[in-house]
Coordinates of C-alpha atoms in Angstrom, one line a residue:
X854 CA 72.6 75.8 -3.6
X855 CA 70.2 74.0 -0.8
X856 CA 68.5 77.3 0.9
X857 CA 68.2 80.2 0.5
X858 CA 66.8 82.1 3.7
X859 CA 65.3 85.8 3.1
X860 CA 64.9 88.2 5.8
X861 CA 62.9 91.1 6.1
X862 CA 63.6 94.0 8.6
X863 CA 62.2 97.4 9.1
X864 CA 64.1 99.5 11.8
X865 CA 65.0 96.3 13.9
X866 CA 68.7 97.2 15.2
X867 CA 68.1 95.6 18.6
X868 CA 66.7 92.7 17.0
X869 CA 68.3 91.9 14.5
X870 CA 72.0 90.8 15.5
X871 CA 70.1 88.1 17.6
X872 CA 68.0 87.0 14.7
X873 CA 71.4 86.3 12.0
X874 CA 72.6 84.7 15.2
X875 CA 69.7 81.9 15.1
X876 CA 70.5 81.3 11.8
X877 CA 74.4 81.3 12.1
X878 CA 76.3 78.2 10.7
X879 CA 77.5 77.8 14.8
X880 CA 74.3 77.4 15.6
X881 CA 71.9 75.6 13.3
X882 CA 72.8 71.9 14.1
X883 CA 74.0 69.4 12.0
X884 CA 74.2 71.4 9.0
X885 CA 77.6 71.5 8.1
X886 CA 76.5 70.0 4.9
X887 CA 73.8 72.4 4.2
X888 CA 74.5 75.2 1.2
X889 CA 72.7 78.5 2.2
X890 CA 72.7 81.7 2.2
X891 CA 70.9 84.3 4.2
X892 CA 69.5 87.3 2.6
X893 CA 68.4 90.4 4.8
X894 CA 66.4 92.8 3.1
X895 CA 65.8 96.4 4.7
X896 CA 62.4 97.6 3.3
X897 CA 63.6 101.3 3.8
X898 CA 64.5 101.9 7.6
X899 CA 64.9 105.3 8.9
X900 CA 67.9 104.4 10.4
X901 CA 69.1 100.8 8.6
X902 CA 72.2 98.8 10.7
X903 CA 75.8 99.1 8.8
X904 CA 76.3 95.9 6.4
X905 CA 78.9 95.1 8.5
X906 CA 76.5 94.2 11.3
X907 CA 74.9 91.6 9.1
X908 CA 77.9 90.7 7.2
X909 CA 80.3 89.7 9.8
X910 CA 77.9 86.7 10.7
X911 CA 79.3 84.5 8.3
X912 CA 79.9 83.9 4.5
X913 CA 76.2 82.7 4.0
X914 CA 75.1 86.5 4.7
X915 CA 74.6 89.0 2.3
X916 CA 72.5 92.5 2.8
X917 CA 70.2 94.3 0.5
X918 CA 68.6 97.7 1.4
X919 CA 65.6 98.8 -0.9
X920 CA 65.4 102.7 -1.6
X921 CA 61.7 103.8 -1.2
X922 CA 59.9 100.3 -0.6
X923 CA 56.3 99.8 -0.8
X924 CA 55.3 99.8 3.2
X925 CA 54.1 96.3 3.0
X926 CA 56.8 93.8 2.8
X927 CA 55.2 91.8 0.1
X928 CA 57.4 93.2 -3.1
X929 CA 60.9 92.6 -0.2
X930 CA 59.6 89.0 -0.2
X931 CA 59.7 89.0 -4.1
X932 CA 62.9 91.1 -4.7
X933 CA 64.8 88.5 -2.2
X934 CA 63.1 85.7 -4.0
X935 CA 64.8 87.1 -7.3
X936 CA 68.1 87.3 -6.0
X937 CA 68.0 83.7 -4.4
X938 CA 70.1 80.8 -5.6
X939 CA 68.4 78.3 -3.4
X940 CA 66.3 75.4 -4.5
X941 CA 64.5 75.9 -1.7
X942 CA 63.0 79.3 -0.2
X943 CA 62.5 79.8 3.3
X944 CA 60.8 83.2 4.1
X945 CA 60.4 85.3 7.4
X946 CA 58.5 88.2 6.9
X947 CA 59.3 89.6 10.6
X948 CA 62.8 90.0 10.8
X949 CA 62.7 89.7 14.4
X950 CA 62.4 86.1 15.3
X951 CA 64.4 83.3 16.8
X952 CA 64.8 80.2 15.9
X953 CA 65.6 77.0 18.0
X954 CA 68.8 75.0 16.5
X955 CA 67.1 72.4 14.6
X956 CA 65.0 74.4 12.3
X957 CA 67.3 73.7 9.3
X958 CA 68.2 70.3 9.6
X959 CA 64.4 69.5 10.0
X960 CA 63.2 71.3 7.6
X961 CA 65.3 70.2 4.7
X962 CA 65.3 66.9 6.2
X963 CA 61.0 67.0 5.7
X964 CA 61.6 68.9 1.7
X965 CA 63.5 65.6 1.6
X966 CA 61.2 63.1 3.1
X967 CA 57.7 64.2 1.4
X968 CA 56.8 65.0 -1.9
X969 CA 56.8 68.9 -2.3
X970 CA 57.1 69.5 1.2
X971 CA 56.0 73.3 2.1
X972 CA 57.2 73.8 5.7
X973 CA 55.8 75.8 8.5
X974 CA 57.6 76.5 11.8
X975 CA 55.4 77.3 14.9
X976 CA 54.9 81.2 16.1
X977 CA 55.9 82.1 20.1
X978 CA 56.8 85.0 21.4
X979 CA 59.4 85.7 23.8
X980 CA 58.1 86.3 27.5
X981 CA 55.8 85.1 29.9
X982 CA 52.3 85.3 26.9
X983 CA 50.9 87.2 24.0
X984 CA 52.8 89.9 23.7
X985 CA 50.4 92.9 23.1
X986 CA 48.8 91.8 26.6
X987 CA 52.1 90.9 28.3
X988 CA 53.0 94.6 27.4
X989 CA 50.4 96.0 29.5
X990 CA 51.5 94.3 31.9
X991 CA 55.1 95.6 32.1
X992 CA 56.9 93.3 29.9
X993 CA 59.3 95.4 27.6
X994 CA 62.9 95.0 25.7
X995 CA 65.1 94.9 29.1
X996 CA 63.0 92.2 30.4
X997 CA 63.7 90.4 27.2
X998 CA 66.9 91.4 27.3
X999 CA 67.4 90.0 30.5
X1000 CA 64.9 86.6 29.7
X1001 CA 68.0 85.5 27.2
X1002 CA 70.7 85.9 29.3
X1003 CA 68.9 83.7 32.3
X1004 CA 69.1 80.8 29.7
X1005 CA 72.5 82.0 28.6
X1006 CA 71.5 82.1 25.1
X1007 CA 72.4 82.0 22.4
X1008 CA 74.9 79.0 23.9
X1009 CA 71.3 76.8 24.8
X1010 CA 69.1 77.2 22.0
X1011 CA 66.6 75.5 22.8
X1012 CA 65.7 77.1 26.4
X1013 CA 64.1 79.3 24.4
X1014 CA 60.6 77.3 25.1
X1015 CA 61.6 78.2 28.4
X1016 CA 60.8 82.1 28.8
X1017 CA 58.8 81.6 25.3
X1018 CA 54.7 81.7 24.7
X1019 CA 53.5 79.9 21.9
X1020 CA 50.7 82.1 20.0
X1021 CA 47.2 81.2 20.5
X1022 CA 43.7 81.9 18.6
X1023 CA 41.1 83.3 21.0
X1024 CA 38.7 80.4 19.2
X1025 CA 41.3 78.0 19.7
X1026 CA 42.7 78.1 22.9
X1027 CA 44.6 75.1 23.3
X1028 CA 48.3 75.2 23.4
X1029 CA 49.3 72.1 21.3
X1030 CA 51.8 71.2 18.4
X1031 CA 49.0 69.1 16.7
X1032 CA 47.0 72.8 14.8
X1033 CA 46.6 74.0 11.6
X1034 CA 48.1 77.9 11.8
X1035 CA 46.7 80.4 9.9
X1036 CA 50.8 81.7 9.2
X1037 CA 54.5 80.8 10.3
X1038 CA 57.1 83.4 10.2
X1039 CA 59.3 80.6 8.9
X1040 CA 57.8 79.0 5.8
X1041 CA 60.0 76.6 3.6
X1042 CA 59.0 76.0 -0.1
X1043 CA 60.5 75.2 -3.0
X1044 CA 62.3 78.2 -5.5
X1045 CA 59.7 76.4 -8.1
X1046 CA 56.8 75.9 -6.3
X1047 CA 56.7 80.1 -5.0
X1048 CA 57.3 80.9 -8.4
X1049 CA 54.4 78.9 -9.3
X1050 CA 51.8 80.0 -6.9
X1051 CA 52.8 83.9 -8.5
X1052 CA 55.1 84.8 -5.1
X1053 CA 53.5 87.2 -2.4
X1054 CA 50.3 89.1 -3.8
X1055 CA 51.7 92.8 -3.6
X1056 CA 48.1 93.9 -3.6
X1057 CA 48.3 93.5 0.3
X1058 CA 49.6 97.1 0.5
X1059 CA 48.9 98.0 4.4
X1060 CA 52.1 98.8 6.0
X1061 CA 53.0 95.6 7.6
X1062 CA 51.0 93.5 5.1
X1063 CA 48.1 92.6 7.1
X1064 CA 46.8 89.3 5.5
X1065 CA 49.8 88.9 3.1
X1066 CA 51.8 86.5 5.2
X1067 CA 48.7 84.7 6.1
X1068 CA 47.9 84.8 2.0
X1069 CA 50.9 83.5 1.1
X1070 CA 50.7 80.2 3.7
X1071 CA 47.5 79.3 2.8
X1072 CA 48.0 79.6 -1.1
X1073 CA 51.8 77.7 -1.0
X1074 CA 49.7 75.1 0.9
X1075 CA 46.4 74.2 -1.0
X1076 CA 47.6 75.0 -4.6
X1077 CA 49.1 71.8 -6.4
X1078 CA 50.6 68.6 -5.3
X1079 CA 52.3 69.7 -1.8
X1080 CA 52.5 68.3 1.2
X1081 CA 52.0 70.9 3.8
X1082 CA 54.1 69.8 7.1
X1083 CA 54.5 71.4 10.8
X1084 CA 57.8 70.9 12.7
X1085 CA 57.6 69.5 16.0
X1086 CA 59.7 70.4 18.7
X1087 CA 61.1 73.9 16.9
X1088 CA 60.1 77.1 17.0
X1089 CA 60.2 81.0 15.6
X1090 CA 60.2 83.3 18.5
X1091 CA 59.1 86.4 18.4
X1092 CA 61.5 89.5 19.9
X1093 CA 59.6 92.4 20.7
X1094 CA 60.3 95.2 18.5
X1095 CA 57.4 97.4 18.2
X1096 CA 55.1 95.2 15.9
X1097 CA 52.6 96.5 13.7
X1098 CA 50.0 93.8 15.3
X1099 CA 52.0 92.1 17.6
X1100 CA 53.0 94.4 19.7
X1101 CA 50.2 97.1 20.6
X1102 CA 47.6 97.0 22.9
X1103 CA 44.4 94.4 22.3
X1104 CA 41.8 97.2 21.7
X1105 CA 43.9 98.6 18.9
X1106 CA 45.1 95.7 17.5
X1107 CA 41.3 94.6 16.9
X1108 CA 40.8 97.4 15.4
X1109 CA 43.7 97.3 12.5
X1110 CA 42.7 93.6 12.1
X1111 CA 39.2 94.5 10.8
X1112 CA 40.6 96.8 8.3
X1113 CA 43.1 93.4 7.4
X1114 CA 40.1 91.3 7.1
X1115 CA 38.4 93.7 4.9
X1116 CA 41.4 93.9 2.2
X1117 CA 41.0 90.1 2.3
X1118 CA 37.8 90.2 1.5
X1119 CA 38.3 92.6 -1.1
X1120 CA 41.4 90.4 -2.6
X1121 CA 40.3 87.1 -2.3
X1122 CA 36.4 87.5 -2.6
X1123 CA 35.6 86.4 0.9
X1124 CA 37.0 85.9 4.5
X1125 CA 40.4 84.4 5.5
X1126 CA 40.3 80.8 6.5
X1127 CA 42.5 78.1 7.5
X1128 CA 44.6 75.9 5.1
X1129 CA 41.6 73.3 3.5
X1130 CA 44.5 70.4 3.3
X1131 CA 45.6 67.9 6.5
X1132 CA 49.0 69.0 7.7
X1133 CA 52.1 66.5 8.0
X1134 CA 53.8 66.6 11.5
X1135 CA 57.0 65.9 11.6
X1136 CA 60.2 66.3 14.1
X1137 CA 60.3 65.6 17.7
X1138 CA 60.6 67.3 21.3
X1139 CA 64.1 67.7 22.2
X1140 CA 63.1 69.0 25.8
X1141 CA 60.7 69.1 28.4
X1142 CA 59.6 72.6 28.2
X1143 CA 59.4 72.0 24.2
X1144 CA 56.1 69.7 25.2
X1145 CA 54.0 72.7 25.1
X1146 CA 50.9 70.8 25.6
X1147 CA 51.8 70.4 29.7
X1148 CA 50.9 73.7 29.4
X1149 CA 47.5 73.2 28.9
X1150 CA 47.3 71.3 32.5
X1151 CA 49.0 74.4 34.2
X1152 CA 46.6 77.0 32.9
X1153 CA 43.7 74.6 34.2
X1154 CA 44.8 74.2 36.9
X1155 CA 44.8 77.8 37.7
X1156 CA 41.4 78.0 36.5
X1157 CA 41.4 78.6 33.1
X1158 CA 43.2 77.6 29.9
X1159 CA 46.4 79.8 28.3

C-alpha cells in the first residue's frame, strides 16, 4: 500500500464528517492511482461518532476507538502507526483540518521526486485570522458553517484560501509560503523513517501534547538523510472545534504555552527551535487567493502587517 493517513480526533462530531470529506477518494485529485487508507483514531471521546459516520466515506476508511487513552495524543499517533500498511505515513494530530485537493498527489509526488522526502503541509485556520483572537471577536462554528457554504464547498476545494488565515508567529509576521514552520498538521514520512526516529515521544503527556507535534517535525526533519519539503499552493485548514491552544483566548493561551515550553525544556535539555536543515519547496499556486504573500501588501496598506 502507498499511504497510509492516521487521524486523530477527540470529541470532534461537527468536525469531523468534513475532515474524511477532504480526504475522500472524490476529492483528492488525480489519485485514482493512489493505495491508501485512512485511519481515525478516537483517543477516548465522551461522546465518539458511530463507525458508520466514518465508514461510509469510502473503502480506504477504517475507525479505531482507544478505551482509556493517555490525554496526549502521542501513544494514538503510535497505535495508528502500528496498524498502518502504508509505505508512507502521513499524520494529523488535530482531527479537525481541511485539506485543499492536491495535498495527495503533491505529496507522494515530492516522496517520489527527493530522496527521503519528509513532507509538511502549511497550517491556516478557517475565518477571517488567528482563531483565538478572531473568537473574541465573534467568530464561532455558524460563522464557519456558513464561510463553507459561500464557497460551496466541499465542490471547490480550493476556495478554501478564500475565507482561510494562514498561521503566523508573532516574531515572524510575514505571511509567505517561503518559512520554515515550527509544525504541520499534515506531515508525510516514510513507515521506515518514523520507525527510525523512535515515533512520537509519549513523554509529552499534557493533554493535547503541547510540544509533541512540534517534537515530532523537527526530529523527522534533522535526523538522517531526509529531505525536508513544504508544499506550495496547499493547505491544512483549521475548523474550530474548541482547541486546546488554538482556540482560547490570547491571555490564556500564553499561559498554557509556558508550561509547553517548560516540558520541552525538561525533554529535550533546552528550548524548542526551528528545524536546523534548509527546506525543499515544492508545488505551485493553483489560484489567486492561494498567493498568500498579496496579503502582505493588504495588511500594509492598512497600516500594519497580518
Amino acid at each position: 500500500m502507498d499511504l497510509s493517513v492516521i487521524v486523530v480526533v477527540y470529541d470532534m462530531a461537527r468536525e469531523i464528517p468534513r475532515t474524511l470529506q477532504s480526504l475522500s477518494r472524490q476529492y483528492q485529485e488525480m489519485c485514482d492511482d493512489l493505495s491508501y487508507e485512512v485511519l481515525v483514531i478516537d483517543n477516548g471521546s465522551p461522546a465518539p461518532v458511530e463507525e458508520s459516520v466514518i465508514t461510509s466515506v469510502g473503502p480506504e476508511f477504517r475507525y479505531h476507538r482507544l478505551e482509556n487513552p493517555p490525554p496526549s495524543p502521542a501513544y494514538a499517533l503510535n497505535y495508528g502507526a502500528q496498524q498502518a500498511r502504508g509505505d508512507t505515513l502521513c499524520f494529523m494530530v488535530d482531527g479537525a483540518h481541511l485539506l485543499t485537493p492536491g495535498v495527495f498527489y503533491k505529496a507522494m509526488g515530492a516522496t517520489r521526486a527527493l530522496r527521503n522526502a519528509v513532507v509538511a503541509v502549511r497550517y491556516f485556520y478557517m475565518g477571517p485570522g488567528q482563531q483565538n483572537e478572531t473568537m473574541l471577536q465573534g467568530y464561532d462554528k455558524a460563522r464557519e458553517d456558513e464561510l463553507l457554504r459561500s464557497i460551496d464547498w466541499p465542490s471547490a476545494g480550493y476556495r478554501l484560501f478564500e475565507v482561510g488565515s494562514p498561521l503566523v508567529y508573532r516574531d515572524f509576521p510575514v505571511v509567505t509560503w517561503f518559512y520554515k514552520p515550527l509544525e504541520s498538521n499534515c506531515l508525510f514520512m516514510s513507515a521506515a523513517h518514523y520507525r527510525d526516529i523512535g515515533g512520537a515521544d509519549e513523554q509529552f503527556d499534557i493533554p493535547g501534547g503541547g510540544f509533541m507535534n512540534m517534537d515530532l517535525f523537527k526530529r523527522a526533519c534533522d535526523t538522517g538523510d531526509v529531505t525536508p519539503v513544504m508544499l506550495i499552493g496547499e493547505g491544512s485548514f483549521h475548523q474550530l472545534h474548541g482547541g486546546t491552544t488554538t482556540n482560547i483566548a490570547p491571555d490564556e493561551q500564553a499561559r498554557i504555552v509556558k508550561t509547553y515550553e517548560q516540558q520541552y525544556r525538561d525533554i529535550r535539555g533546552d528550548r524548542l527551535t526551528a528545524v536546523s536543515k534548509e527546506l525543499f519547496f515544492f508545488g505551485h499556486m493553483p489560484t489567486l487567493a492561494s498567493k498568500i504573500h498579496r496579503r502582505n501588501k493588504k495588511a500594509g496598506a492598512k497600516g500594519g502587517a497580518e
